[in-house]
Coordinates of C-alpha atoms in Angstrom, one line a residue:
X183 CA -38.7 158.5 -49.7
X184 CA -38.9 155.4 -47.7
X185 CA -39.6 154.9 -44.0
X186 CA -35.8 155.3 -43.3
X187 CA -35.5 158.4 -45.3
X188 CA -34.1 156.9 -48.5
X189 CA -35.5 158.7 -51.5
X190 CA -37.3 156.7 -54.3
X191 CA -37.1 159.5 -56.9
X192 CA -36.0 157.3 -59.8
X193 CA -38.5 158.3 -62.4
X194 CA -39.9 161.6 -63.6
X195 CA -43.4 162.6 -64.4
X196 CA -45.7 160.0 -65.9
X197 CA -43.1 157.3 -65.5
X198 CA -40.3 159.0 -67.5
X199 CA -36.8 157.7 -66.7
X200 CA -34.6 159.9 -64.6
X201 CA -32.4 162.3 -66.4
X202 CA -30.2 163.6 -63.5
X203 CA -27.1 162.0 -62.0
X204 CA -27.1 159.5 -59.2
X205 CA -30.2 159.9 -57.0
X206 CA -31.4 163.2 -58.5
X207 CA -34.4 162.9 -60.8
X208 CA -33.6 166.1 -62.6
X209 CA -30.5 168.1 -63.2
X210 CA -31.9 171.3 -61.7
X211 CA -32.4 169.4 -58.4
X212 CA -28.7 168.4 -58.5
X213 CA -27.6 172.0 -59.2
X214 CA -29.8 173.3 -56.3
X215 CA -28.4 170.8 -53.9
X216 CA -24.8 171.5 -54.9
X217 CA -25.4 175.2 -54.4
X218 CA -26.9 174.7 -51.0
X219 CA -24.1 172.3 -50.0
X220 CA -21.5 174.9 -51.0
X221 CA -23.2 177.7 -49.1
X222 CA -23.6 175.4 -46.0
X223 CA -20.0 174.3 -46.3
X224 CA -18.7 177.9 -46.5
X225 CA -20.8 178.8 -43.4
X226 CA -19.6 175.8 -41.5
X227 CA -16.0 176.4 -42.4
X228 CA -16.1 180.0 -41.1
X229 CA -17.9 178.9 -37.9
X230 CA -15.7 175.8 -37.5
X231 CA -12.5 178.0 -37.7
X232 CA -13.9 180.3 -34.9
X233 CA -14.8 177.3 -32.8
X234 CA -11.3 175.8 -33.3
X235 CA -9.7 179.0 -32.1
X236 CA -11.9 179.2 -29.0
X237 CA -11.3 175.6 -28.2
X238 CA -7.5 176.0 -28.8
X239 CA -7.5 173.5 -31.5
X240 CA -5.6 173.6 -34.8
X241 CA -7.4 175.7 -37.5
X242 CA -7.3 172.8 -39.9
X243 CA -9.5 170.8 -37.6
X244 CA -12.3 173.4 -37.6
X245 CA -11.9 173.8 -41.4
X246 CA -12.1 170.1 -42.0
X247 CA -15.1 169.7 -39.6
X248 CA -17.0 172.5 -41.2
X249 CA -16.3 171.2 -44.8
X250 CA -17.5 167.7 -43.9
X251 CA -20.6 168.9 -42.0
X252 CA -21.7 171.5 -44.6
X253 CA -21.3 169.0 -47.5
X254 CA -23.8 166.6 -46.0
X255 CA -26.6 168.6 -47.8
X256 CA -25.6 166.8 -51.0
X257 CA -27.4 163.8 -49.7
X258 CA -30.4 165.5 -48.2
X259 CA -32.9 164.0 -50.8
X260 CA -31.4 160.5 -50.3
X261 CA -31.0 160.4 -46.5
X262 CA -32.8 163.4 -44.8
X263 CA -32.6 161.8 -41.4
X264 CA -28.8 161.6 -41.5
X265 CA -28.7 165.3 -42.5
X266 CA -30.8 166.4 -39.5
X267 CA -28.7 164.2 -37.1
X268 CA -25.5 165.8 -38.3
X269 CA -27.0 169.3 -37.8
X270 CA -28.0 168.4 -34.2
X271 CA -24.5 167.0 -33.6
X272 CA -22.7 170.2 -34.7
X273 CA -24.9 172.5 -32.6
X274 CA -22.5 172.7 -29.7
X275 CA -19.9 174.1 -32.1
X276 CA -22.4 176.9 -33.0
X277 CA -22.3 175.9 -36.7
X278 CA -24.7 174.5 -39.3
X279 CA -27.6 177.1 -39.4
X280 CA -28.3 176.5 -43.1
X281 CA -27.7 172.8 -42.6
X282 CA -30.3 172.6 -39.9
X283 CA -33.0 174.7 -41.6
X284 CA -32.7 172.9 -45.0
X285 CA -32.4 169.5 -43.3
X286 CA -35.7 170.0 -41.3
X287 CA -37.5 171.2 -44.4
X288 CA -36.4 168.2 -46.4
X289 CA -37.3 165.8 -43.6
X290 CA -40.8 167.2 -43.2
X291 CA -41.4 167.1 -47.0
X292 CA -40.2 163.5 -47.3
X293 CA -42.2 160.3 -46.7
X294 CA -40.5 159.7 -43.4
X295 CA -43.0 158.7 -40.7
X296 CA -44.4 161.7 -38.8
X297 CA -43.3 160.4 -35.4
X298 CA -39.6 160.4 -36.6
X299 CA -40.1 163.9 -38.0
X300 CA -41.6 165.1 -34.7
X301 CA -38.8 163.4 -32.6
X302 CA -36.0 165.0 -34.7
X303 CA -37.8 168.4 -34.7
X304 CA -38.1 168.2 -30.9
X305 CA -34.4 167.3 -30.6
X306 CA -33.5 170.3 -32.8
X307 CA -35.6 172.6 -30.7
X308 CA -34.0 171.4 -27.5
X309 CA -30.5 171.6 -28.9
X310 CA -31.2 175.2 -30.2
X311 CA -32.7 176.2 -26.9
X312 CA -29.8 174.9 -24.8
X313 CA -27.2 176.4 -27.2
X314 CA -28.9 179.7 -27.3
X315 CA -29.4 179.8 -23.5
X316 CA -25.7 179.1 -22.8
X317 CA -24.6 181.7 -25.3
X318 CA -26.9 184.3 -23.8
X319 CA -25.7 183.6 -20.3
X320 CA -22.1 183.8 -21.4
X321 CA -22.6 187.1 -23.1
X322 CA -24.5 188.5 -20.1
X323 CA -21.6 187.4 -17.8
X324 CA -19.1 189.3 -20.0
X325 CA -21.1 192.6 -19.8
X326 CA -21.5 193.8 -16.2
X327 CA -23.5 196.9 -17.1
X328 CA -26.2 194.8 -18.9
X329 CA -28.6 193.4 -16.4
X330 CA -31.8 192.0 -18.2
X331 CA -34.7 190.3 -16.3
X332 CA -34.5 186.7 -15.3
X333 CA -36.9 185.6 -17.9
X334 CA -35.0 187.2 -20.7
X335 CA -32.6 184.3 -21.4
X336 CA -35.2 181.5 -21.3
X337 CA -37.6 183.5 -23.5
X338 CA -35.0 184.3 -26.1
X339 CA -33.8 180.7 -26.1
X340 CA -37.4 179.4 -26.7
X341 CA -38.0 182.0 -29.4
X342 CA -34.8 181.1 -31.2
X343 CA -35.6 177.4 -31.0
X344 CA -39.1 177.8 -32.4
X345 CA -38.0 180.4 -35.0
X346 CA -35.3 178.1 -36.4
X347 CA -37.5 174.9 -36.3
X348 CA -41.2 175.6 -36.8
X349 CA -41.1 177.5 -40.2
X350 CA -39.0 174.9 -42.1
X351 CA -41.0 172.0 -40.6
X352 CA -44.4 173.6 -41.4
X353 CA -43.4 174.6 -44.9
X354 CA -42.0 171.1 -45.5
X355 CA -45.2 169.5 -44.3
X356 CA -47.2 171.7 -46.7
X357 CA -44.9 170.9 -49.7
X358 CA -45.0 167.2 -48.9
X359 CA -48.8 167.1 -48.7
X360 CA -49.0 169.1 -52.0
X361 CA -46.5 166.8 -53.6
X362 CA -48.5 163.7 -52.5
X363 CA -51.7 165.2 -53.8
X364 CA -50.1 165.9 -57.2
X365 CA -48.8 162.3 -57.3
X366 CA -52.2 160.9 -56.4
X367 CA -53.9 163.0 -59.1
X368 CA -51.2 161.9 -61.6
X369 CA -51.7 158.2 -60.7
X370 CA -55.5 158.6 -61.1
X371 CA -55.0 160.2 -64.5
X372 CA -52.7 157.4 -65.5
X373 CA -55.2 154.9 -64.3
X374 CA -58.0 156.6 -66.2
X375 CA -55.9 156.6 -69.3
X376 CA -55.2 152.9 -68.9
X377 CA -58.8 152.1 -68.3
X378 CA -59.9 154.2 -71.3
X379 CA -57.3 152.3 -73.4
X380 CA -58.6 149.0 -72.1
X381 CA -62.2 150.1 -72.8
X382 CA -61.2 151.1 -76.3
X383 CA -59.5 147.8 -76.9
X384 CA -62.5 145.9 -75.6
X385 CA -64.9 148.0 -77.7
X386 CA -62.8 147.2 -80.7
X387 CA -62.8 143.5 -79.8
X388 CA -66.6 143.6 -79.3
X389 CA -67.1 145.4 -82.6
X390 CA -64.9 142.8 -84.4
X391 CA -66.8 140.0 -82.7
X392 CA -70.1 141.6 -83.8
X393 CA -68.9 141.9 -87.4
X394 CA -67.7 138.3 -87.5
X395 CA -71.0 137.2 -85.9
X396 CA -73.0 139.1 -88.4
X397 CA -71.0 137.7 -91.3
X398 CA -71.7 134.2 -90.0
X399 CA -75.4 134.9 -89.6
X400 CA -75.6 136.4 -93.1
X401 CA -73.7 133.5 -94.6
X402 CA -75.9 131.0 -92.8
X403 CA -79.1 132.8 -94.0
X404 CA -77.9 132.8 -97.6
X405 CA -77.0 129.2 -97.4
X406 CA -80.4 128.3 -96.1
X407 CA -82.5 130.4 -98.5
X408 CA -80.5 129.7 -101.7
X409 CA -79.2 126.2 -101.3
X410 CA -82.6 124.6 -100.9
X411 CA -84.1 126.1 -104.1
X412 CA -81.0 125.4 -106.1
X413 CA -81.0 121.8 -104.8
X414 CA -84.6 121.4 -106.0
X415 CA -83.6 122.7 -109.4
X416 CA -80.8 120.1 -109.7
X417 CA -83.3 117.4 -108.7
X418 CA -85.8 118.5 -111.3
X419 CA -83.1 118.8 -114.0
X420 CA -82.0 115.2 -113.2
X421 CA -85.6 114.1 -113.6
X422 CA -85.9 115.7 -117.0
X423 CA -83.3 113.2 -118.3
X424 CA -85.8 110.4 -117.7
X425 CA -88.6 112.0 -119.8
X426 CA -86.5 113.7 -122.5
X427 CA -86.6 110.6 -124.8
X428 CA -90.1 109.4 -124.0
X429 CA -91.9 112.7 -124.4
X430 CA -89.8 115.6 -125.9
X431 CA -92.7 118.1 -125.8
X432 CA -93.3 117.5 -122.1
X433 CA -89.6 117.6 -121.4
X434 CA -89.4 121.0 -123.2
X435 CA -92.2 122.3 -120.9
X436 CA -90.5 120.9 -117.8
X437 CA -87.2 122.4 -118.9
X438 CA -88.9 125.8 -119.1
X439 CA -90.2 125.2 -115.6
X440 CA -86.6 124.5 -114.4
X441 CA -85.5 127.7 -116.1
X442 CA -88.3 129.6 -114.3
X443 CA -87.1 128.2 -111.0
X444 CA -83.5 129.2 -111.9
X445 CA -84.6 132.8 -112.6
X446 CA -86.5 132.9 -109.3
X447 CA -83.3 131.7 -107.5
X448 CA -81.3 134.5 -109.2
X449 CA -84.0 137.0 -108.2
X450 CA -83.7 135.9 -104.6
X451 CA -79.9 136.1 -104.8
X452 CA -80.0 139.6 -106.2
X453 CA -82.5 140.8 -103.6
X454 CA -80.3 139.4 -100.8
X455 CA -77.2 141.0 -102.3
X456 CA -79.1 144.3 -102.4
X457 CA -79.8 143.9 -98.7
X458 CA -76.2 143.3 -98.0
X459 CA -75.1 146.4 -99.9
X460 CA -77.7 148.5 -98.0
X461 CA -76.5 147.1 -94.7
X462 CA -72.8 147.7 -95.5
X463 CA -73.7 151.3 -96.5
X464 CA -75.6 151.8 -93.3
X465 CA -72.7 150.4 -91.3
X466 CA -70.3 152.9 -92.9
X467 CA -72.6 155.8 -92.0
X468 CA -72.8 154.6 -88.4
X469 CA -76.0 152.7 -88.5
X470 CA -76.4 149.2 -87.0
X471 CA -76.4 146.2 -89.2
X472 CA -77.6 143.7 -86.6
X473 CA -80.9 143.1 -88.5
X474 CA -79.3 142.2 -91.8
X475 CA -80.0 138.5 -91.4
X476 CA -83.6 139.1 -90.5
X477 CA -84.0 141.3 -93.6
X478 CA -82.5 138.5 -95.6
X479 CA -85.0 136.1 -94.2
X480 CA -87.8 138.5 -95.1
X481 CA -86.5 138.9 -98.6
X482 CA -86.2 135.1 -99.1
X483 CA -89.7 134.6 -97.6
X484 CA -91.3 137.1 -100.1
X485 CA -89.4 135.6 -103.0
X486 CA -90.5 132.1 -102.0
X487 CA -94.1 133.2 -101.6
X488 CA -94.1 134.7 -105.1
X489 CA -92.5 131.6 -106.5
X490 CA -95.0 129.3 -104.8
X491 CA -97.9 131.3 -106.3
X492 CA -96.4 131.0 -109.8
X493 CA -95.6 127.3 -109.7
X494 CA -97.7 124.8 -111.6
X495 CA -98.6 121.9 -109.4
X496 CA -99.5 119.5 -112.2
X497 CA -96.2 119.9 -114.0
X498 CA -94.3 119.6 -110.8
X499 CA -96.1 116.4 -110.1
X500 CA -95.1 115.0 -113.5
X501 CA -91.5 115.9 -112.9
X502 CA -91.6 114.4 -109.4
X503 CA -93.0 111.1 -110.8
X504 CA -90.2 111.1 -113.4
X505 CA -87.6 111.7 -110.7
X506 CA -89.0 108.7 -108.8
X507 CA -89.0 106.4 -111.8
X508 CA -85.4 107.4 -112.6
X509 CA -84.4 106.5 -109.1
X510 CA -86.1 103.0 -109.4
X511 CA -88.3 103.8 -106.5
X512 CA -92.1 103.6 -106.1
X513 CA -94.2 106.6 -107.2
X514 CA -95.7 108.7 -104.5
X515 CA -98.4 110.2 -106.7
X516 CA -97.0 113.8 -106.6
X517 CA -99.2 115.9 -104.4
X518 CA -99.6 119.5 -105.5
X519 CA -97.8 122.3 -103.6
X520 CA -100.1 123.9 -101.1
X521 CA -100.7 127.6 -101.5
X522 CA -99.3 130.2 -99.1
X523 CA -101.5 131.2 -96.3
X524 CA -103.0 134.6 -97.0
X525 CA -102.3 137.5 -94.6
X526 CA -98.9 136.2 -93.5
X527 CA -96.7 139.1 -92.4
X528 CA -93.7 139.4 -94.7
X529 CA -91.2 141.1 -92.3
X530 CA -91.0 138.1 -90.0
X531 CA -89.8 135.7 -92.6
X532 CA -90.8 132.0 -92.9
X533 CA -93.0 130.6 -90.1
X534 CA -94.6 127.3 -89.0
X535 CA -97.5 127.8 -91.3
X536 CA -95.2 127.5 -94.3
X537 CA -93.9 124.0 -93.3
X538 CA -96.7 122.4 -95.4
X539 CA -95.5 124.3 -98.5
X540 CA -91.9 123.3 -97.8
X541 CA -92.8 119.6 -97.5
X542 CA -95.0 120.0 -100.6
X543 CA -92.0 121.3 -102.6
X544 CA -89.9 118.3 -101.6
X545 CA -92.7 115.9 -102.4
X546 CA -93.1 117.5 -105.8
X547 CA -89.4 116.9 -106.4
X548 CA -90.0 113.2 -106.0
X549 CA -89.4 112.6 -102.3
X550 CA -91.8 110.5 -100.2
X551 CA -92.1 112.8 -97.2
X552 CA -94.6 112.9 -94.4
X553 CA -95.5 115.8 -92.0
X554 CA -96.9 115.0 -88.6
X555 CA -98.0 117.7 -86.1
X556 CA -98.8 116.8 -82.5
X557 CA -99.9 118.9 -79.6
X558 CA -100.4 116.3 -76.9
X559 CA -100.5 112.6 -76.3
X560 CA -104.3 112.5 -76.9
X561 CA -103.9 114.2 -80.3
X562 CA -101.3 111.7 -81.3
X563 CA -103.5 108.8 -80.4
X564 CA -106.4 110.2 -82.4
X565 CA -104.2 110.8 -85.4
X566 CA -103.0 107.2 -85.2
X567 CA -106.5 105.8 -84.8
X568 CA -107.7 107.8 -87.8
X569 CA -104.6 106.4 -89.8
X570 CA -103.7 109.8 -91.2
X571 CA -100.4 108.8 -92.7
X572 CA -100.5 109.7 -96.4
X573 CA -102.0 113.1 -96.0
X574 CA -100.0 116.3 -95.2
X575 CA -101.7 117.9 -92.2
X576 CA -101.9 121.6 -92.1
X577 CA -100.1 123.4 -89.3
X578 CA -102.4 125.2 -87.0
X579 CA -102.5 128.7 -88.4
X580 CA -103.6 130.2 -85.1
X581 CA -100.6 128.9 -83.2
X582 CA -97.9 131.6 -83.0
X583 CA -94.5 131.6 -81.3
X584 CA -91.7 134.2 -81.4
X585 CA -90.6 135.0 -85.0
X586 CA -87.0 133.8 -84.3
X587 CA -88.3 130.4 -83.0
X588 CA -90.6 129.7 -85.9
X589 CA -87.9 130.8 -88.4
X590 CA -85.3 128.5 -86.8
X591 CA -87.7 125.5 -86.9
X592 CA -88.4 126.3 -90.6
X593 CA -84.7 126.5 -91.4
X594 CA -83.9 123.3 -89.6
X595 CA -86.6 121.4 -91.6
X596 CA -85.5 123.1 -94.8
X597 CA -81.9 122.2 -94.4
X598 CA -82.7 118.6 -93.3
X599 CA -84.8 118.0 -96.4
X600 CA -82.1 119.5 -98.6
X601 CA -79.6 117.1 -97.1
X602 CA -82.0 114.2 -97.8
X603 CA -82.1 115.3 -101.5
X604 CA -78.3 115.5 -101.5
X605 CA -77.2 112.4 -99.6
X606 CA -80.2 110.0 -99.6
X607 CA -81.9 109.9 -103.1
X608 CA -85.0 107.8 -103.1
X609 CA -85.2 107.6 -99.3
X610 CA -88.5 108.3 -97.5
X611 CA -88.5 111.1 -94.9
X612 CA -90.7 112.0 -92.0
X613 CA -91.1 115.4 -90.4
X614 CA -92.5 115.6 -86.9
X615 CA -93.5 118.8 -85.1
X616 CA -94.5 118.7 -81.5
X617 CA -96.0 121.5 -79.5
X618 CA -95.1 120.9 -75.8
X619 CA -95.5 122.9 -72.7
X620 CA -92.9 125.7 -72.9
X621 CA -91.0 124.2 -75.8
X622 CA -91.2 123.3 -79.5
X623 CA -89.7 120.1 -80.8
X624 CA -89.0 119.2 -84.4
X625 CA -87.5 116.0 -85.9
X626 CA -86.6 115.1 -89.5
X627 CA -85.8 111.5 -90.1
X628 CA -85.1 109.7 -93.4
X629 CA -84.8 106.0 -94.1
X630 CA -81.9 104.3 -95.9
X631 CA -81.0 105.0 -99.5
X632 CA -83.0 102.7 -101.9
X633 CA -80.9 100.3 -103.9
X634 CA -80.3 101.4 -107.4
X635 CA -81.3 105.0 -106.7
X636 CA -79.2 107.5 -108.7
X637 CA -78.3 110.7 -106.9
X638 CA -78.5 114.1 -108.5
X639 CA -74.8 114.8 -107.9
X640 CA -75.3 117.8 -105.6
X641 CA -72.2 119.2 -104.0
X642 CA -71.9 119.5 -100.2
X643 CA -70.2 122.3 -98.4
X644 CA -70.3 120.7 -95.0
X645 CA -72.0 123.7 -93.4
X646 CA -75.6 122.4 -93.1
X647 CA -75.4 120.7 -89.7
X648 CA -73.2 123.4 -88.3
X649 CA -75.6 126.1 -89.3
X650 CA -78.5 124.2 -87.8
X651 CA -76.7 123.7 -84.6
X652 CA -75.7 127.4 -84.4
X653 CA -79.3 128.5 -85.0
X654 CA -80.7 126.2 -82.3
X655 CA -78.1 126.8 -79.6
X656 CA -78.3 130.6 -80.1
X657 CA -81.9 130.4 -78.8
X658 CA -80.9 128.2 -75.9
X659 CA -82.2 125.0 -77.5
X660 CA -80.7 121.5 -77.9
X661 CA -79.7 120.0 -81.3
X662 CA -78.9 116.4 -81.9
X663 CA -78.0 114.7 -85.2
X664 CA -76.7 111.3 -86.2
X665 CA -77.4 108.1 -88.1
X666 CA -80.2 105.7 -87.2
X667 CA -80.1 102.0 -86.6
X668 CA -82.1 101.4 -89.8
X669 CA -79.3 103.1 -91.9
X670 CA -81.0 106.5 -92.2
X671 CA -80.3 109.8 -90.6
X672 CA -82.1 111.8 -87.9
X673 CA -82.0 115.5 -87.0
X674 CA -83.7 116.6 -83.8
X675 CA -84.1 120.1 -82.2
X676 CA -85.9 121.2 -79.1
X677 CA -86.3 125.0 -78.5
X678 CA -87.7 126.8 -75.5
X679 CA -90.7 128.7 -76.7
X680 CA -93.7 130.4 -75.2
X681 CA -96.8 131.1 -77.3
X682 CA -97.6 134.6 -78.2
X683 CA -101.0 135.8 -77.2
X684 CA -103.3 136.4 -80.2

């Protein structure tokens, strides 16, 4: 119902479209209103005929008036105010009892403002009181032997007015309040259903996002831990072509070394695939797979540590020298690969202490690479005064950051050196690591490609720089890459980091 009494019953429960005719929401409501209208019309026709006879009017006038007044109940749900007004208008004709009672009930149960309901109910009480009082006085005047007290007529009029008005109004108020409560509860239930549906959709979206993010992280980790070693294998294989004709026996031994490296790469790949299968199985059983990439890093670190212990530094140096000679570049002397630092925890993956091993592997493959570690401006000045340029300084084993930070720095250096092998054969590289207050900076820069240097023909997937940027930005760092003025390429990353107390 609106403020004017117009009903808004256009839909059924839970938003179902109306199934009744016209303004009725249900068929049974229409049947009930038709029955009440018929009963009211019959009453009004009988009372209208009597009124026409007393007023010396034609009978058809009373019949027509009663038929029209009683049929107004058909629109009681649509215009309850109009129904009550009609019932008040026909009170002088002593007709419309059913019309008045049902109209007041409908008015009180509707959404009509309470002040209008009170006004119309008061008018009904006054009309009933006046009509009843006049009828009682007329009856008492016609019966000379009946002499009631003076208060009898007013008391009976008030009682009739309250009896015909208060019950339907109070019952209608109760039904209206109960109906509004049910509607409020239904709206709350519908709102909760919508919220639950939205939460379910958002949960599905978050789960899909988490799955895609985990796939990206796993793909990035596999690219980092496998592509570097395979790239070194291709570089060593290319170097074998230079010594195959000069020293077949040495070439045979070096070919065996390349085969060993290939088997080690396959072992790493099998172990990582095993981790992926385990993570997928755990996800199916309801377990979380968010640590799959960390487990992949740990597997790659263990496999790399075992491979480093089994490598032969002397043979790698020979192959590195051959790779340099085949690239028409100056020989770097081939430094041996440093051994892995003992006691390194395996579960955390590669760390800063392994950067020297990583640089050593690239140097053994024929690259002229330099690692510089600085902690402050004074340390850099001392290193420059001591002219420590050809040596590979060891990273401070006692300096520890969060595992994710150290692993990210390691992967950035690893991927940058791999890109140098792929795209800049024969170029010199320099790795700088700076420990600053509250942050850790790393830079890998290579010079231009030497003229006449032959590349190993390594394919490029175009994901290296993207993966490095994703790793650094995920930790809140800054990543910059681009060519240098000298014709080389530079990769720089700065990560916020706080040292872990020993």
